[in-house]
């Protein structure tokens, strides 16, 4: 169930970031979304890789924040 919530959030971040032109953030979210889909399909929760991608997503969000603030 947590995987589904992560999957939904990653999809939303991927789409929103892409629309705003924040490609690295979108790409990282896409990788998380793909991994979650694979985890659901194979019933193999590899949280180690997911945690690593989550850290990358956080870092990309921090890097993108100044640019995103221009939209506020």
JSON list of C-alpha atoms in Angstrom, two decimals:
[
{"chain": "A", "resi": 1, "resn": "UNK", "atom": "CA", "xyz": [0.00, 0.00, 0.00]},
{"chain": "A", "resi": 2, "resn": "UNK", "atom": "CA", "xyz": [2.86, 2.41, 0.70]},
{"chain": "A", "resi": 3, "resn": "UNK", "atom": "CA", "xyz": [4.26, 1.60, -2.72]},
{"chain": "A", "resi": 4, "resn": "UNK", "atom": "CA", "xyz": [0.99, 2.72, -4.32]},
{"chain": "A", "resi": 5, "resn": "UNK", "atom": "CA", "xyz": [1.13, 6.04, -2.47]},
{"chain": "A", "resi": 6, "resn": "UNK", "atom": "CA", "xyz": [4.74, 6.55, -3.56]},
{"chain": "A", "resi": 7, "resn": "UNK", "atom": "CA", "xyz": [3.82, 5.61, -7.12]},
{"chain": "A", "resi": 8, "resn": "UNK", "atom": "CA", "xyz": [0.99, 8.14, -7.21]},
{"chain": "A", "resi": 9, "resn": "UNK", "atom": "CA", "xyz": [3.17, 10.89, -5.74]},
{"chain": "A", "resi": 10, "resn": "UNK", "atom": "CA", "xyz": [6.04, 10.16, -8.12]},
{"chain": "A", "resi": 11, "resn": "UNK", "atom": "CA", "xyz": [3.66, 10.32, -11.08]},
{"chain": "A", "resi": 12, "resn": "UNK", "atom": "CA", "xyz": [2.34, 13.71, -9.93]},
{"chain": "A", "resi": 13, "resn": "UNK", "atom": "CA", "xyz": [5.83, 15.11, -9.37]},
{"chain": "A", "resi": 14, "resn": "UNK", "atom": "CA", "xyz": [7.02, 13.74, -12.73]},
{"chain": "A", "resi": 15, "resn": "UNK", "atom": "CA", "xyz": [4.19, 15.40, -14.64]},
{"chain": "A", "resi": 16, "resn": "UNK", "atom": "CA", "xyz": [4.27, 18.70, -12.77]},
{"chain": "A", "resi": 17, "resn": "UNK", "atom": "CA", "xyz": [8.04, 19.04, -12.98]},
{"chain": "A", "resi": 18, "resn": "UNK", "atom": "CA", "xyz": [7.96, 18.27, -16.70]},
{"chain": "A", "resi": 19, "resn": "UNK", "atom": "CA", "xyz": [5.33, 20.96, -17.30]},
{"chain": "A", "resi": 20, "resn": "UNK", "atom": "CA", "xyz": [7.48, 23.46, -15.42]},
{"chain": "A", "resi": 21, "resn": "UNK", "atom": "CA", "xyz": [10.62, 22.52, -17.32]},
{"chain": "A", "resi": 22, "resn": "UNK", "atom": "CA", "xyz": [12.43, 20.97, -14.36]},
{"chain": "A", "resi": 23, "resn": "UNK", "atom": "CA", "xyz": [13.65, 17.98, -16.32]},
{"chain": "A", "resi": 24, "resn": "UNK", "atom": "CA", "xyz": [16.08, 16.44, -13.83]},
{"chain": "A", "resi": 25, "resn": "UNK", "atom": "CA", "xyz": [13.41, 16.41, -11.15]},
{"chain": "A", "resi": 26, "resn": "UNK", "atom": "CA", "xyz": [10.93, 14.93, -13.62]},
{"chain": "A", "resi": 27, "resn": "UNK", "atom": "CA", "xyz": [13.43, 12.26, -14.71]},
{"chain": "A", "resi": 28, "resn": "UNK", "atom": "CA", "xyz": [14.15, 11.23, -11.12]},
{"chain": "A", "resi": 29, "resn": "UNK", "atom": "CA", "xyz": [10.44, 11.01, -10.35]},
{"chain": "A", "resi": 30, "resn": "UNK", "atom": "CA", "xyz": [10.00, 8.91, -13.50]},
{"chain": "A", "resi": 31, "resn": "UNK", "atom": "CA", "xyz": [12.68, 6.51, -12.27]},
{"chain": "A", "resi": 32, "resn": "UNK", "atom": "CA", "xyz": [10.87, 6.21, -8.93]},
{"chain": "A", "resi": 33, "resn": "UNK", "atom": "CA", "xyz": [7.57, 5.62, -10.71]},
{"chain": "A", "resi": 34, "resn": "UNK", "atom": "CA", "xyz": [9.13, 2.91, -12.89]},
{"chain": "A", "resi": 35, "resn": "UNK", "atom": "CA", "xyz": [10.75, 1.22, -9.90]},
{"chain": "A", "resi": 36, "resn": "UNK", "atom": "CA", "xyz": [7.46, 1.23, -7.98]},
{"chain": "A", "resi": 37, "resn": "UNK", "atom": "CA", "xyz": [5.66, -0.30, -10.94]},
{"chain": "A", "resi": 38, "resn": "UNK", "atom": "CA", "xyz": [8.33, -2.99, -11.12]},
{"chain": "A", "resi": 39, "resn": "UNK", "atom": "CA", "xyz": [8.07, -3.60, -7.37]},
{"chain": "A", "resi": 40, "resn": "UNK", "atom": "CA", "xyz": [4.30, -4.04, -7.66]},
{"chain": "A", "resi": 41, "resn": "UNK", "atom": "CA", "xyz": [4.57, -6.29, -10.72]},
{"chain": "A", "resi": 42, "resn": "UNK", "atom": "CA", "xyz": [7.22, -8.57, -9.22]},
{"chain": "A", "resi": 43, "resn": "UNK", "atom": "CA", "xyz": [6.06, -8.32, -5.59]},
{"chain": "A", "resi": 44, "resn": "UNK", "atom": "CA", "xyz": [9.69, -7.55, -4.73]},
{"chain": "A", "resi": 45, "resn": "UNK", "atom": "CA", "xyz": [9.96, -4.46, -2.52]},
{"chain": "A", "resi": 46, "resn": "UNK", "atom": "CA", "xyz": [13.56, -3.29, -3.05]},
{"chain": "A", "resi": 47, "resn": "UNK", "atom": "CA", "xyz": [13.47, -0.36, -0.67]},
{"chain": "A", "resi": 48, "resn": "UNK", "atom": "CA", "xyz": [17.24, 0.17, -0.81]},
{"chain": "A", "resi": 49, "resn": "UNK", "atom": "CA", "xyz": [17.11, 1.47, -4.39]},
{"chain": "A", "resi": 50, "resn": "UNK", "atom": "CA", "xyz": [13.90, 3.37, -3.65]},
{"chain": "A", "resi": 51, "resn": "UNK", "atom": "CA", "xyz": [15.52, 5.13, -0.68]},
{"chain": "A", "resi": 52, "resn": "UNK", "atom": "CA", "xyz": [18.48, 6.11, -2.85]},
{"chain": "A", "resi": 53, "resn": "UNK", "atom": "CA", "xyz": [16.21, 7.55, -5.53]},
{"chain": "A", "resi": 54, "resn": "UNK", "atom": "CA", "xyz": [14.19, 9.37, -2.87]},
{"chain": "A", "resi": 55, "resn": "UNK", "atom": "CA", "xyz": [17.37, 11.10, -1.68]},
{"chain": "A", "resi": 56, "resn": "UNK", "atom": "CA", "xyz": [18.16, 12.07, -5.26]},
{"chain": "A", "resi": 57, "resn": "UNK", "atom": "CA", "xyz": [14.62, 13.43, -5.64]},
{"chain": "A", "resi": 58, "resn": "UNK", "atom": "CA", "xyz": [15.03, 15.55, -2.50]},
{"chain": "A", "resi": 59, "resn": "UNK", "atom": "CA", "xyz": [18.32, 16.94, -3.80]},
{"chain": "A", "resi": 60, "resn": "UNK", "atom": "CA", "xyz": [16.81, 17.74, -7.20]},
{"chain": "A", "resi": 61, "resn": "UNK", "atom": "CA", "xyz": [13.91, 19.50, -5.46]},
{"chain": "A", "resi": 62, "resn": "UNK", "atom": "CA", "xyz": [16.35, 21.62, -3.45]},
{"chain": "A", "resi": 63, "resn": "UNK", "atom": "CA", "xyz": [18.23, 22.54, -6.62]},
{"chain": "A", "resi": 64, "resn": "UNK", "atom": "CA", "xyz": [14.99, 23.37, -8.45]},
{"chain": "A", "resi": 65, "resn": "UNK", "atom": "CA", "xyz": [13.41, 25.45, -5.67]},
{"chain": "A", "resi": 66, "resn": "UNK", "atom": "CA", "xyz": [14.94, 28.83, -6.65]},
{"chain": "A", "resi": 67, "resn": "UNK", "atom": "CA", "xyz": [13.69, 28.42, -10.21]},
{"chain": "A", "resi": 68, "resn": "UNK", "atom": "CA", "xyz": [10.27, 27.19, -9.04]},
{"chain": "A", "resi": 69, "resn": "UNK", "atom": "CA", "xyz": [9.93, 30.18, -6.70]},
{"chain": "A", "resi": 70, "resn": "UNK", "atom": "CA", "xyz": [9.81, 32.42, -9.77]},
{"chain": "A", "resi": 71, "resn": "UNK", "atom": "CA", "xyz": [6.34, 31.01, -10.46]},
{"chain": "A", "resi": 72, "resn": "UNK", "atom": "CA", "xyz": [5.03, 32.19, -7.07]}
]
